[in-house]
Amino acid sequence: MNVTMTVNGAEVAAETEDRTLLVHFLRETAGLTATNVGCDTTSCGACTVLLDGESVKSCTVLAAQADGHDVVTAEGLAGPAGQLHPVQLAFRREHGLQCGFCTPGMVLASVSLLRENPKPTEEEVRMGLEGNLCRCTGYHNIVRAVLAAADDMAAESAEVTR
Ligand code: FES
Ligand code: FES
């Protein structure tokens, strides 16, 4: 079947099998390898992307289901001049990563969480990210990074509206 979707603002159209998972479509057809595959049990969240702005595990979605929709991967988070997203900056500053394998999915899940709840408590961050597993960090710095990103984004929007 032919599938067409917008990925990080650009149209990607390709012939693919009906059973192709979105994560494989992104990695192998679109060539966007930041989206990782960490399990085969839909439990790790390494494959998290934004589908029409909502975080989804792209190993649980068929490419066909994303036909006509908008997908954002970690490659698409940076701004037009290549500046990192505030969540990415906060992860770097607060040491929210070690090996980095979970990080693209963790960052996208965090972006989605902060869109829904721009001022989360620590508990809400922990609950919001519970579908994303990290084997390295013990989560503490990840949670700190998300809380810091929330503060940074609030300060940025206060600056814009001033
Ligand atoms: S690869 Fe583990 S949840 Fe998708
Ligand atoms: S930083 Fe290694 S799995 Fe999270």
XYZ file of N, CA, C and O in Angstrom, residues 7-93:
348
model
N 6.428 14.062 8.135
C 7.373 13.718 9.200
C 8.305 14.902 9.394
O 9.014 15.312 8.463
N 8.268 15.469 10.567
C 9.094 16.635 10.892
C 8.924 17.748 9.858
O 9.889 18.381 9.413
N 7.673 17.927 9.432
C 7.350 19.034 8.530
C 7.509 18.719 7.050
O 7.139 19.539 6.217
N 8.056 17.556 6.713
C 8.237 17.229 5.288
C 7.391 16.015 4.931
O 7.227 15.092 5.745
N 6.860 16.016 3.710
C 6.036 14.885 3.299
C 6.908 13.674 2.985
O 7.925 13.795 2.299
N 6.516 12.521 3.516
C 7.197 11.265 3.178
C 6.132 10.340 2.598
O 5.116 10.063 3.248
N 6.356 9.893 1.377
C 5.410 8.989 0.719
C 6.180 7.759 0.277
O 7.290 7.874 -0.256
N 5.625 6.589 0.538
C 6.331 5.365 0.142
C 5.358 4.211 0.057
O 4.316 4.195 0.707
N 5.768 3.245 -0.742
C 5.059 1.979 -0.834
C 5.534 1.121 0.334
O 6.751 1.027 0.568
N 4.634 0.573 1.093
C 5.065 -0.234 2.237
C 4.078 -1.374 2.456
O 2.944 -1.340 1.959
N 4.524 -2.391 3.194
C 3.613 -3.504 3.475
C 2.566 -3.074 4.496
O 2.853 -2.241 5.359
N 1.409 -3.697 4.423
C 0.318 -3.347 5.347
C 0.747 -3.496 6.799
O 0.290 -2.782 7.675
N 1.622 -4.483 7.056
C 1.969 -4.798 8.460
C 3.151 -3.990 8.976
O 3.596 -4.182 10.102
N 3.715 -3.085 8.145
C 4.890 -2.315 8.589
C 4.529 -1.439 9.780
O 3.550 -0.688 9.750
N 5.345 -1.530 10.809
C 5.131 -0.686 11.985
C 5.667 0.714 11.713
O 6.644 0.892 10.969
N 5.050 1.691 12.374
C 5.490 3.076 12.159
C 6.972 3.235 12.493
O 7.703 3.925 11.782
N 7.439 2.590 13.561
C 8.853 2.750 13.929
C 9.774 2.263 12.805
O 10.792 2.893 12.516
N 9.406 1.183 12.153
C 10.239 0.673 11.063
C 10.135 1.579 9.834
O 11.118 1.787 9.125
N 8.958 2.104 9.605
C 8.784 3.045 8.492
C 9.691 4.264 8.715
O 10.385 4.724 7.803
N 9.693 4.767 9.953
C 10.502 5.964 10.239
C 11.984 5.658 10.091
O 12.738 6.432 9.497
N 12.433 4.534 10.629
C 13.858 4.216 10.614
C 14.332 3.803 9.220
O 15.356 4.270 8.737
N 13.555 2.921 8.586
C 14.070 2.321 7.345
C 13.631 3.059 6.093
O 14.401 3.173 5.150
N 12.438 3.594 6.095
C 11.968 4.286 4.883
C 12.320 5.764 4.948
O 12.862 6.315 3.997
N 12.039 6.397 6.090
C 12.340 7.833 6.193
C 13.801 8.073 6.591
O 14.282 9.209 6.515
N 14.501 7.023 7.037
C 15.928 7.172 7.381
C 16.157 7.963 8.664
O 17.232 8.531 8.862
N 15.148 7.977 9.544
C 15.261 8.751 10.786
C 15.507 7.774 11.940
O 14.575 7.167 12.472
N 16.750 7.628 12.315
C 17.116 6.546 13.226
C 17.217 6.968 14.697
O 17.675 6.195 15.525
N 16.771 8.191 15.008
C 16.759 8.576 16.429
C 15.706 7.784 17.187
O 15.822 7.589 18.395
N 14.675 7.357 16.493
C 13.604 6.585 17.135
C 14.096 5.147 17.291
O 14.346 4.463 16.303
N 14.246 4.719 18.530
C 14.866 3.418 18.788
C 13.832 2.329 19.041
O 12.685 2.612 19.395
N 14.295 1.095 18.906
C 13.481 -0.061 19.270
C 14.197 -0.730 20.432
O 15.324 -1.198 20.275
N 13.552 -0.740 21.594
C 14.230 -1.275 22.770
C 13.615 -2.549 23.298
O 14.143 -3.145 24.232
N 12.481 -2.980 22.754
C 11.831 -4.190 23.279
C 10.932 -4.736 22.187
O 10.758 -4.118 21.153
N 10.346 -5.912 22.471
C 9.297 -6.356 21.553
C 8.017 -6.624 22.334
O 7.233 -7.494 22.005
N 7.873 -5.864 23.407
C 6.711 -6.071 24.279
C 5.930 -4.777 24.499
O 5.144 -4.676 25.436
N 6.204 -3.758 23.699
C 5.556 -2.438 23.799
C 5.660 -1.849 25.210
O 4.749 -1.181 25.680
N 6.794 -2.084 25.852
C 6.886 -1.618 27.238
C 7.974 -0.591 27.495
O 7.962 0.041 28.552
N 8.916 -0.370 26.572
C 10.084 0.450 26.954
C 9.950 1.934 26.605
O 10.588 2.780 27.221
N 9.173 2.255 25.575
C 8.994 3.654 25.196
C 10.131 4.259 24.395
O 10.079 5.450 24.051
N 11.155 3.460 24.059
C 12.275 4.006 23.283
C 11.826 4.478 21.901
O 12.495 5.282 21.256
N 10.670 3.964 21.455
C 10.174 4.263 20.114
C 9.167 5.409 20.110
O 8.487 5.620 19.109
N 9.055 6.142 21.225
C 8.027 7.188 21.338
C 8.225 8.299 20.309
O 9.343 8.809 20.138
N 7.156 8.653 19.630
C 7.147 9.807 18.718
C 5.859 10.587 19.000
O 5.003 10.133 19.764
N 5.736 11.744 18.386
C 4.476 12.483 18.468
C 3.670 12.201 17.207
O 4.191 12.350 16.091
N 2.436 11.776 17.386
C 1.526 11.553 16.256
C 0.387 12.547 16.438
O -0.352 12.466 17.432
N 0.297 13.502 15.519
C -0.657 14.620 15.662
C -0.531 15.261 17.048
O -1.525 15.582 17.716
N 0.717 15.389 17.506
C 0.993 16.097 18.761
C 0.904 15.251 20.020
O 1.277 15.711 21.093
N 0.420 14.018 19.891
C 0.277 13.149 21.074
C 1.402 12.123 21.071
O 1.722 11.574 20.018
N 1.975 11.835 22.245
C 3.039 10.841 22.242
C 2.443 9.443 22.091
O 1.433 9.103 22.736
N 3.059 8.674 21.216
C 2.633 7.275 21.004
C 3.883 6.414 20.895
O 4.954 6.896 20.515
N 3.732 5.156 21.251
C 4.816 4.198 21.031
C 4.701 3.737 19.579
O 3.714 3.076 19.218
N 5.690 4.106 18.789
C 5.547 3.877 17.346
C 5.700 2.405 16.966
O 5.507 2.044 15.816
N 6.017 1.547 17.952
C 6.008 0.105 17.676
C 4.618 -0.480 17.889
O 4.417 -1.669 17.682
N 3.674 0.376 18.327
C 2.300 -0.122 18.519
C 1.359 0.454 17.462
O 0.150 0.277 17.551
N 1.934 1.176 16.502
C 1.123 1.841 15.474
C 1.612 1.342 14.111
O 2.820 1.252 13.882
N 0.684 1.017 13.240
C 1.077 0.648 11.878
C 1.369 1.916 11.083
O 0.720 2.961 11.311
N 2.304 1.826 10.166
C 2.567 2.973 9.284
C 1.260 3.379 8.599
O 0.979 4.572 8.432
N 0.454 2.389 8.243
C -0.815 2.673 7.553
C -1.735 3.544 8.414
O -2.491 4.360 7.894
N -1.653 3.358 9.732
C -2.504 4.175 10.622
C -2.037 5.623 10.681
O -2.796 6.496 11.099
N -0.788 5.853 10.320
C -0.272 7.224 10.327
C -0.455 7.895 8.969
O -0.056 9.052 8.784
N -1.052 7.150 8.018
C -1.284 7.703 6.679
C -2.109 8.992 6.800
O -3.171 9.003 7.438
N -1.598 10.082 6.235
C -2.314 11.354 6.261
C -2.131 12.133 7.553
O -2.751 13.176 7.741
N -1.287 11.639 8.453
C -1.109 12.292 9.754
C 0.262 12.941 9.864
O 1.111 12.824 8.983
N 0.432 13.595 11.011
C 1.643 14.374 11.247
C 2.487 13.693 12.335
O 1.980 13.436 13.430
N 3.739 13.416 12.006
C 4.622 12.718 12.946
C 5.819 13.610 13.255
O 6.373 14.258 12.360
N 6.200 13.644 14.522
C 7.436 14.350 14.898
C 8.335 13.361 15.627
O 7.898 12.665 16.551
N 9.573 13.295 15.188
C 10.581 12.461 15.846
C 11.600 13.393 16.507
O 11.533 14.620 16.334
N 12.550 12.810 17.211
C 13.541 13.643 17.894
C 14.293 14.536 16.903
O 14.673 15.665 17.245
N 14.465 14.059 15.673
C 15.170 14.869 14.674
C 14.410 16.157 14.355
O 15.001 17.112 13.857
N 13.108 16.152 14.615
C 12.284 17.300 14.232
C 12.020 18.285 15.358
O 11.266 19.243 15.177
N 12.635 18.068 16.503
C 12.327 18.940 17.644
C 13.074 20.268 17.612
O 12.614 21.255 18.185
N 14.233 20.279 16.996
C 15.033 21.509 16.991
C 14.307 22.608 16.214
O 13.481 22.324 15.347
N 14.609 23.848 16.536
C 14.007 24.979 15.851
C 14.604 25.183 14.467
O 15.525 24.468 14.070
N 14.085 26.167 13.730
C 14.517 26.373 12.338
C 16.012 26.659 12.198
O 16.633 26.274 11.205
N 16.600 27.292 13.204
C 18.045 27.580 13.100
C 18.870 26.488 13.769
O 20.069 26.652 14.011
N 18.216 25.359 14.074
C 18.942 24.244 14.667
C 19.058 24.329 16.181
O 19.708 23.489 16.801
N 18.397 25.330 16.786
C 18.485 25.433 18.246
C 17.676 24.306 18.895
O 16.597 23.980 18.428
N 18.261 23.716 19.944
C 17.603 22.593 20.596
C 16.311 23.042 21.275
O 16.180 24.192 21.706
N 15.380 22.117 21.369
C 14.127 22.353 22.092
C 14.456 22.536 23.576
O 15.409 21.922 24.079
N 13.682 23.360 24.304
C 13.955 23.558 25.735
C 14.040 22.251 26.531
O 14.826 22.156 27.478
N 13.272 21.252 26.125
C 13.352 19.970 26.850
C 14.708 19.308 26.576
O 15.341 18.747 27.478
N 15.165 19.391 25.345
C 16.487 18.825 25.027
C 17.583 19.560 25.798
O 18.509 18.945 26.342
N 17.464 20.882 25.840
C 18.474 21.673 26.562
C 18.497 21.300 28.041
O 19.565 21.163 28.647
N 17.304 21.121 28.609
C 17.228 20.795 30.039
C 17.787 19.393 30.302
O 18.474 19.174 31.306
N 17.517 18.452 29.421
C 18.094 17.107 29.587
C 19.621 17.198 29.582
O 20.289 16.532 30.372
N 20.157 18.004 28.693
C 21.617 18.128 28.630
C 22.141 18.792 29.909
O 23.092 18.316 30.523
N 21.512 19.873 30.306
C 22.005 20.637 31.460
C 21.900 19.860 32.771
O 22.785 19.916 33.607
